[in-house]
Each structure stands twice: as C-alpha cells, then as structure tokens.
mmCIF file of C-alpha atoms and ligand atoms in Angstrom:
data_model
loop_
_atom_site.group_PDB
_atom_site.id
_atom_site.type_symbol
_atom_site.label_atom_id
_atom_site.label_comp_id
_atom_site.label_asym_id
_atom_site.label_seq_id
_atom_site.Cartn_x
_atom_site.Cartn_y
_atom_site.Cartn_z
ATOM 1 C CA UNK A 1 -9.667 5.550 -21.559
ATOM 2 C CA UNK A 2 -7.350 4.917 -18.442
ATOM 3 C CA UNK A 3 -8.458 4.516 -15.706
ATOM 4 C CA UNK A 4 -6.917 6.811 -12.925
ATOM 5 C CA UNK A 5 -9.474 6.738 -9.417
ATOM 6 C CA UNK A 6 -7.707 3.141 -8.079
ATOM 7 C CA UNK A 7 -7.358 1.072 -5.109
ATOM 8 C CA UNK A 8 -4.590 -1.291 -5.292
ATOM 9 C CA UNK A 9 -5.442 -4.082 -3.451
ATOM 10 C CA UNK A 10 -2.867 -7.287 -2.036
ATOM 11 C CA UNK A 11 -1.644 -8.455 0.858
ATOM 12 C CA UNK A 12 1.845 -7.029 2.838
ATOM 13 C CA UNK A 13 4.554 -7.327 0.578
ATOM 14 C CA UNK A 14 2.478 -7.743 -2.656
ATOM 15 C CA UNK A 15 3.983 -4.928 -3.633
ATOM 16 C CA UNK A 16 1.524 -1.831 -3.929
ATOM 17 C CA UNK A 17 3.758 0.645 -2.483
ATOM 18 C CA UNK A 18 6.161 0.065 -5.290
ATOM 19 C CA UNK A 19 3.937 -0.114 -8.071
ATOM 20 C CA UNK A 20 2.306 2.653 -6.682
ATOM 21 C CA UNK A 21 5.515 4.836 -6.720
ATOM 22 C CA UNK A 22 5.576 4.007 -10.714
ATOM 23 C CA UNK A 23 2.084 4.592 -11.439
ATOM 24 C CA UNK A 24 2.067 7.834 -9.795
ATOM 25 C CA UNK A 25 4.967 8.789 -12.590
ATOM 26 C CA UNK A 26 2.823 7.434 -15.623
ATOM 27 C CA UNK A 27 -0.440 8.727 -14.295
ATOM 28 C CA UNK A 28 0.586 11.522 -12.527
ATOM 29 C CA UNK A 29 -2.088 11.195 -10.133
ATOM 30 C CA UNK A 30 -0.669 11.399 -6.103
ATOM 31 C CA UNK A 31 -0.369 8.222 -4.318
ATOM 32 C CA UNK A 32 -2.280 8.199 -1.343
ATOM 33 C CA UNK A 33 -0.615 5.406 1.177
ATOM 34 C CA UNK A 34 -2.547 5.139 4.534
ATOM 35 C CA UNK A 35 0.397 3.174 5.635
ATOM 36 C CA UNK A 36 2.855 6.103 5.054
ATOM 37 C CA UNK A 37 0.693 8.916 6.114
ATOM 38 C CA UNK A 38 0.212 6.824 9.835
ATOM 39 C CA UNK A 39 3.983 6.501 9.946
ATOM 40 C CA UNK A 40 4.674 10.346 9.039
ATOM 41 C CA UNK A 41 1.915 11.105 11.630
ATOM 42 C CA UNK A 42 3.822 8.633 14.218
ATOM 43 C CA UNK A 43 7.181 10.800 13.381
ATOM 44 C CA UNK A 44 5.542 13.593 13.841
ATOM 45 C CA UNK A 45 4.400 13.149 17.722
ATOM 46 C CA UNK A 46 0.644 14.088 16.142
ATOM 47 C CA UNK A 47 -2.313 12.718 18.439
ATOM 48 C CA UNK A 48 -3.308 10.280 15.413
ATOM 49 C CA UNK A 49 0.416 8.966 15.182
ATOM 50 C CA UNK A 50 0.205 8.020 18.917
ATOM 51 C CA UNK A 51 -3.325 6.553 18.873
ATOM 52 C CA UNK A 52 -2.234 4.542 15.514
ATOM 53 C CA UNK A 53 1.384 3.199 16.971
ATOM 54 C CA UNK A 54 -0.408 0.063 19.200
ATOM 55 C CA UNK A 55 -1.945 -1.155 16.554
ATOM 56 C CA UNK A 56 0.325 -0.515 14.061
ATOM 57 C CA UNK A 57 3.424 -2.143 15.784
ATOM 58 C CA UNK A 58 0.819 -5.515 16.963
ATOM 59 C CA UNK A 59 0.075 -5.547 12.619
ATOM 60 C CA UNK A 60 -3.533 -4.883 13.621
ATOM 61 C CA UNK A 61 -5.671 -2.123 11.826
ATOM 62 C CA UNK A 62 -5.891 0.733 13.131
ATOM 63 C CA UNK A 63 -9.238 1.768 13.811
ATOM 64 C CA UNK A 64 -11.834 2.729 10.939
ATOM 65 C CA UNK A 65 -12.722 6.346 12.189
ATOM 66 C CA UNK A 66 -8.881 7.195 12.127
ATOM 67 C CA UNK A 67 -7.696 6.086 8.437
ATOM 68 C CA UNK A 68 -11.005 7.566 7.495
ATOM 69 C CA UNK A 69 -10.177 11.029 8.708
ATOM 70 C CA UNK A 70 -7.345 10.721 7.104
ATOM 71 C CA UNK A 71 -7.911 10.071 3.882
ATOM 72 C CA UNK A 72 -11.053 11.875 3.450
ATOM 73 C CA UNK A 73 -8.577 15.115 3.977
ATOM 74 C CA UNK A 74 -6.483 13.388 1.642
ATOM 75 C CA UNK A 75 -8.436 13.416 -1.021
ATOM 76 C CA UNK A 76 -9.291 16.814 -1.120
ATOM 77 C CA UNK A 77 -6.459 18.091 -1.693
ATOM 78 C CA UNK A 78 -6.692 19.743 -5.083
ATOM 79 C CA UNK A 79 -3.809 17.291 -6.417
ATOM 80 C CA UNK A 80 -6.558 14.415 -6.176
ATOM 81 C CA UNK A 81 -8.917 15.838 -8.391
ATOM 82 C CA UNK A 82 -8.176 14.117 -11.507
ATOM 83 C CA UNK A 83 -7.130 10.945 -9.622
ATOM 84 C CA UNK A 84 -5.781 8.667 -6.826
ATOM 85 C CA UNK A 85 -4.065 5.690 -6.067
ATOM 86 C CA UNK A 86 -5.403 4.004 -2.958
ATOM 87 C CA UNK A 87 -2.587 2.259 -1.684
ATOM 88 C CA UNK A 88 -3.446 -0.010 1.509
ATOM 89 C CA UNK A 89 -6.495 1.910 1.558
ATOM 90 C CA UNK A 90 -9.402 0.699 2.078
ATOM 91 C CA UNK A 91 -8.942 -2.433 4.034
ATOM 92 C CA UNK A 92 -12.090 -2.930 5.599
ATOM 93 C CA UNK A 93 -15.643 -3.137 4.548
ATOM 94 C CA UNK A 94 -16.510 -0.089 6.685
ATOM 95 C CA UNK A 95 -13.777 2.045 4.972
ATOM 96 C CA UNK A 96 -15.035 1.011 1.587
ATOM 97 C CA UNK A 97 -18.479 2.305 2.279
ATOM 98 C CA UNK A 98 -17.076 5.493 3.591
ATOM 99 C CA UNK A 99 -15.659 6.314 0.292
ATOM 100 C CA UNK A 100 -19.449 5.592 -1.056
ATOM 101 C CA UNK A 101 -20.621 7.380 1.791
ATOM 102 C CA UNK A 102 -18.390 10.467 0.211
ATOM 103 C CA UNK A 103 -19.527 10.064 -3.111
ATOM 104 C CA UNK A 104 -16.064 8.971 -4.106
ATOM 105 C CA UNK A 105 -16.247 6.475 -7.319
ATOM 106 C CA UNK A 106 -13.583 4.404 -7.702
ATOM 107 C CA UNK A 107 -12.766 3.286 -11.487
ATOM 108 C CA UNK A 108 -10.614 0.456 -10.981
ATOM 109 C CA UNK A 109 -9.482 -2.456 -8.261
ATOM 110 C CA UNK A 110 -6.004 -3.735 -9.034
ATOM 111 C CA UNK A 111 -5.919 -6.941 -7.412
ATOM 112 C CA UNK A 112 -2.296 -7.147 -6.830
ATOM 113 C CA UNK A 113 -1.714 -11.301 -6.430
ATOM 114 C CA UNK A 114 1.237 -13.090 -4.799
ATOM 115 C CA UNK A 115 0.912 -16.270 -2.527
ATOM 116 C CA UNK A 116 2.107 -16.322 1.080
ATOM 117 C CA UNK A 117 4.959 -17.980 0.734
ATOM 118 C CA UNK A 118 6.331 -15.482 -1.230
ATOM 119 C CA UNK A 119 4.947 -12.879 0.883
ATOM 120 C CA UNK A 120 6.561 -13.728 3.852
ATOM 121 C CA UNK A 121 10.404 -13.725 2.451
ATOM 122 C CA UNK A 122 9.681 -10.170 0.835
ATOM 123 C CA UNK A 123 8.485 -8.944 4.138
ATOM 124 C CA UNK A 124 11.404 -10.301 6.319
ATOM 125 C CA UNK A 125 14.297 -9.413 4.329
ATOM 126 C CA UNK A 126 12.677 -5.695 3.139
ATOM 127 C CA UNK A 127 14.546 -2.341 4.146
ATOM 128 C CA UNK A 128 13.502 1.540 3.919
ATOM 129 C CA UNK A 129 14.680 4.334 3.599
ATOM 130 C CA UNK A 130 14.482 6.989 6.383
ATOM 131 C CA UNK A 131 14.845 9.833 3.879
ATOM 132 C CA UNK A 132 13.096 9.130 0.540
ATOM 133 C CA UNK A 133 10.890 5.912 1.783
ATOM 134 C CA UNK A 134 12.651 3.967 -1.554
ATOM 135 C CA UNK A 135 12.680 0.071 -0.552
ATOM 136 C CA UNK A 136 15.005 -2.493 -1.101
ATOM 137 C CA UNK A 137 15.877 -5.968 -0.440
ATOM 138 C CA UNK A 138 18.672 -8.058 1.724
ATOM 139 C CA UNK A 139 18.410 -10.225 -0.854
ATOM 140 C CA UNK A 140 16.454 -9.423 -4.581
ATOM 141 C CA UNK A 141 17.420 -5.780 -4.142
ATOM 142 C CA UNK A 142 20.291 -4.836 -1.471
ATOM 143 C CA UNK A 143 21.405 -1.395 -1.794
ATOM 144 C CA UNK A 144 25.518 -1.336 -3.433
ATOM 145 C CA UNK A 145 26.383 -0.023 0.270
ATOM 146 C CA UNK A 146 24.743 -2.198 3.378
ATOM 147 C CA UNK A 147 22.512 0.370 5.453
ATOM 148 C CA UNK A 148 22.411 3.404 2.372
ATOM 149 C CA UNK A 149 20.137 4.349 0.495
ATOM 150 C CA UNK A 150 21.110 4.103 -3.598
ATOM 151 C CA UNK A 151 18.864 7.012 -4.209
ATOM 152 C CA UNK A 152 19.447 9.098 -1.674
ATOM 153 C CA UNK A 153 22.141 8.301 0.534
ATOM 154 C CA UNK A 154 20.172 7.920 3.357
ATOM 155 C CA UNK A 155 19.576 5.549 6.352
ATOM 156 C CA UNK A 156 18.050 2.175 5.454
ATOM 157 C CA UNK A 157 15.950 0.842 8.294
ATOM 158 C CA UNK A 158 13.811 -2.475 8.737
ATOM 159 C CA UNK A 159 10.072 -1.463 9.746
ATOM 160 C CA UNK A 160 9.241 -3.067 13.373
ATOM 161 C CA UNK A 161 6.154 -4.558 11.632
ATOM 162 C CA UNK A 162 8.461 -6.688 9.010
ATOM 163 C CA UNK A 163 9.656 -8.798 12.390
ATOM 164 C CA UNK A 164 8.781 -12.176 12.158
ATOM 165 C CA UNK A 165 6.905 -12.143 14.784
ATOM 166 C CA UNK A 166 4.382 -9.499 13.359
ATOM 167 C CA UNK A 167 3.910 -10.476 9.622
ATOM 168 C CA UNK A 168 1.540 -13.271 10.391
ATOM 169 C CA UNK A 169 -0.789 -11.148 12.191
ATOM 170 C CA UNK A 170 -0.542 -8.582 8.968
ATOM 171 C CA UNK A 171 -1.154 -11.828 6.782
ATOM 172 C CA UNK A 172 -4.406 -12.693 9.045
ATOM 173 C CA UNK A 173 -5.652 -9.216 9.066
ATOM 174 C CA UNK A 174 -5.564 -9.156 5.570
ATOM 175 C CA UNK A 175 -7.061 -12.418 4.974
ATOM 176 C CA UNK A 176 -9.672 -11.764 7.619
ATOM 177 C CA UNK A 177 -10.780 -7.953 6.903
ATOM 178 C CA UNK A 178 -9.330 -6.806 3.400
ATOM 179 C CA UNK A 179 -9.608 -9.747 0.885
ATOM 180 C CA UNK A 180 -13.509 -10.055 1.088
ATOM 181 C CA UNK A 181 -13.262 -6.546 -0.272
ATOM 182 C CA UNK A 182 -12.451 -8.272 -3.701
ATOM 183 C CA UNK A 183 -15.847 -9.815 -3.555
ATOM 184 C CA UNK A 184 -17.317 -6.959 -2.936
ATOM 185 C CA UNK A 185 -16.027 -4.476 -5.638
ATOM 186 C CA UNK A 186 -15.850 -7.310 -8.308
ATOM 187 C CA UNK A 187 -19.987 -7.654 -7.926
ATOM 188 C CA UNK A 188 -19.404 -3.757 -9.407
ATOM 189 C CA UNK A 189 -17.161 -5.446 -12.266
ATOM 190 C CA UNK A 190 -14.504 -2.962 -11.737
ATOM 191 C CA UNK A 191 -11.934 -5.048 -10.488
ATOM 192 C CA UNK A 192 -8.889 -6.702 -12.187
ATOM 193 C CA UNK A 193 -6.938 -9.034 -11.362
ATOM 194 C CA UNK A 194 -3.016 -9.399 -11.491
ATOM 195 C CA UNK A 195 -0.201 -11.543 -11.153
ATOM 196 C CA UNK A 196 2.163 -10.026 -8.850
ATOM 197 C CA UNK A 197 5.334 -11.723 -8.927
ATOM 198 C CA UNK A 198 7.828 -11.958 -11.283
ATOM 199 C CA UNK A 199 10.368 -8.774 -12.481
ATOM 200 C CA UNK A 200 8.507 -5.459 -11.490
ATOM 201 C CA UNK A 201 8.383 -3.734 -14.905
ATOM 202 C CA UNK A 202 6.654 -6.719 -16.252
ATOM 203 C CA UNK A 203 4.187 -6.453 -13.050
ATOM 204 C CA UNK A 204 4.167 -2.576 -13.825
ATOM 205 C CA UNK A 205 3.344 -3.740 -17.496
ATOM 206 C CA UNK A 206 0.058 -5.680 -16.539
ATOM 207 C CA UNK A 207 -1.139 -2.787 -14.156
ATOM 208 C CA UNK A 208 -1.076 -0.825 -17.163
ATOM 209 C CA UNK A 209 -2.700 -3.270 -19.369
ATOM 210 C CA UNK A 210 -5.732 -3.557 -16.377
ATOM 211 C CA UNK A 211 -6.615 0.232 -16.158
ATOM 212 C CA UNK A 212 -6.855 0.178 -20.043
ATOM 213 C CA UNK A 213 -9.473 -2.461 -19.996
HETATM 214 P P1 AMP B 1 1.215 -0.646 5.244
HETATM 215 O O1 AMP B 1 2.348 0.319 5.160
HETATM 216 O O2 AMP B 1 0.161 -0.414 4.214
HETATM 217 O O3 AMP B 1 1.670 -2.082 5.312
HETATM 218 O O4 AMP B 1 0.490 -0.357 6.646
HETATM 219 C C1 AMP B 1 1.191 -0.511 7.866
HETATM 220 C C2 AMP B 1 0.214 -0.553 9.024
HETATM 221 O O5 AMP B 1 -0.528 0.681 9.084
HETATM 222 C C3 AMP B 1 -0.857 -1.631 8.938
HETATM 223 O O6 AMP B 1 -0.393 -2.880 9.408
HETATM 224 C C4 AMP B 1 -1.944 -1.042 9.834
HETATM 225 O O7 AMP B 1 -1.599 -1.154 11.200
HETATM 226 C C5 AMP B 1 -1.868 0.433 9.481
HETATM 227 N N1 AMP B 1 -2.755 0.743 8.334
HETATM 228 C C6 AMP B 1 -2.393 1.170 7.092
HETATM 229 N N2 AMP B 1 -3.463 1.372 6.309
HETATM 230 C C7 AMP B 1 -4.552 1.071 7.063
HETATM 231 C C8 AMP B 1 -5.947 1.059 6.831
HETATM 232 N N3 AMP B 1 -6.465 1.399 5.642
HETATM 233 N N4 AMP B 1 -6.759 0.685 7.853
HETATM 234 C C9 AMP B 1 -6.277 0.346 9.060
HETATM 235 N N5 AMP B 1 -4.961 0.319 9.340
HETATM 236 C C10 AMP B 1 -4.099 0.677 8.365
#
C-alpha cells in the first residue's frame, strides 16, 4: 500500500515545496508547508506572523512552540485525516517528538537529496508568485513574461530569505538542526532516500516509487 502520512525532508531548495504541490494531486492528501503557513500568517498582520518575521528574514527557525501550534491545528483539520505531507516540517528534534507526543505516526521520510552547490544556485535565482505561490526560475524555469506568473498572471517576487546573504544561514540551520532528524527516523526504518536533482517528473517518479516500498 502507499504510503500517505509523510515528511519530506531536504535542505532549502531541494525542492519539497514542488514535489509537494504534485504529490498532493496524486495522493490527494493536503500539503501542510510550515514555511507557507508562517508567510500567510506574516501577510496577515497575525501575532504569530510578527513573532515569526525576525527569524524568518535572519533564515533562523522560528521557535519550536510556534510551528508546533501551528501545525498541531493543522492537522486536525478534517482534510488531514487520511493523510499529510509534511513539508519543511519538522525541522528539529523537539518538533519531531511533538508529533509523537500527539500520537501522530508518520509512514514515510522522503529524504529529498541535492548537494549544496546545487542548492545554492536554485535558491538565488528562484521567484514566486504573489497570487498562486507557483515557483519558477531566472534561469531553469523563467516565466514567458519577466515578473508574471504563467499560471496565473500574477506578480512574481524573490523571497527576502533567497538573498545571498541569508541562504547560508538556511544551509547551516539545516545542517545543524534538521539533518540529524534522518538519523533519527531511519533507526524506525521508515525513511527513504532520494536523489533530488535531475528533471522533476523523474524526481516525482522516485517519490512515488519510495512510498510504494
Ligand atoms: P521554507 O519556506 O520551508 O523554506 O521556510 C522558510 C522559513 O520559515 C524558514 O527559514 C524558517 O525561518 C521558517 N520555518 C519554516 N518551517 C519551520 C519549522 N518547521 N521550524 C522552524 N522554522 C520554520
């Protein structure tokens, strides 16, 4: 059987957000991005979006207690009872035992792998969209008009945490607090490791191919 309670797991830019987006089709299980909720809680002038921005705009974590909060609400929504996708959540060894703590049982760890050197590129050169969050590329995936969304028509934007000044602080923050996680839900066997680079349905292919076994 598929798996469908996940955490996708990588560094910035491995591309979880994207895969996500796809696997939430396939699965149809929601997609439950800490990362987006914080920013849709920053445009909303909420007291969480204000506590998260410092931390958020240095590409430190924001604290434990918060992200918690937030996805324990999350989650029970009734749309997450046959499923989830974890994206960018959990990142630290405290937030992994809350979701023990809750009685939540993850299935499956996707271990979404790309180096740092092709990390940092991705980061630096990605753009969003204001409207319908789609991302694209300067380079691997510009939008057919500079500054508009291809989906939507919207307003591309470049996050303040893609700066080159920021990413290496995401990169050490993810080094230092989310990859021992691996360690930690492979002693459980349930995680699986993937290649991510290359073309993204063949990445999308192997996701697949790891929640079937
Ligand atoms: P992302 O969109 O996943 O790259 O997240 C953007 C930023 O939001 C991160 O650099 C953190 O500041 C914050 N963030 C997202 N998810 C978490 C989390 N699980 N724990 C702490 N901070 C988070």
């Amino acid at each position: 059987m598929r798996a469908t309670r996940l955490i996708l797991l990588g560094g910035p830019g491995a591309g979880k957000g994207t895969q996500s987006k796809r696997l939430l089709e396939t699965l149809g299980v929601p997609q439950i991005s800490t990362g987006d909720l914080l920013r849709e809680a920053r445009r909303a002038g909420t007291e969480l979006g204000n506590q998260a921005k410092s931390f958020m705009d240095a590409g430190a974590l924001v604290p434990d207690s918060l992200v918690v909060a937030l996805v324990k609400e999350r989650l029970a929504q009734p749309d997450a009872a046959g499923g989830y996708i974890l994206d960018g959540f959990p990142r630290t060894a405290a937030q992994a035992a809350a979701l023990d703590d809750n009685g939540i049982a993850v299935e499956r760890v996707v271990n979404l792998v790309v180096p740092d050197e092709v990390l940092v590129p991705r980061l630096a050169g990605r753009r969003i969209c204001r409207e319908c969050g789609s991302s694209f590329h300067v380079d691997f995936h510009p939008t057919r008009v500079e500054g508009v969304c291809d989906v939507c028509q919207g307003q591309t934007y470049q996050r303040a945490d893609d700066s080159a000044e920021v990413i290496p602080q995401r990169l050490r923050a993810y080094v230092e607090q989310t990859a021992p996680l691996v360690e930690f839900y492979a002693a459980r066997g349930i995680v699986r490791t993937v290649d991510g680079q290359g073309d993204m349905e063949a990445i999308f292919a192997r996701i697949l191919e790891a929640l079937d076994r």
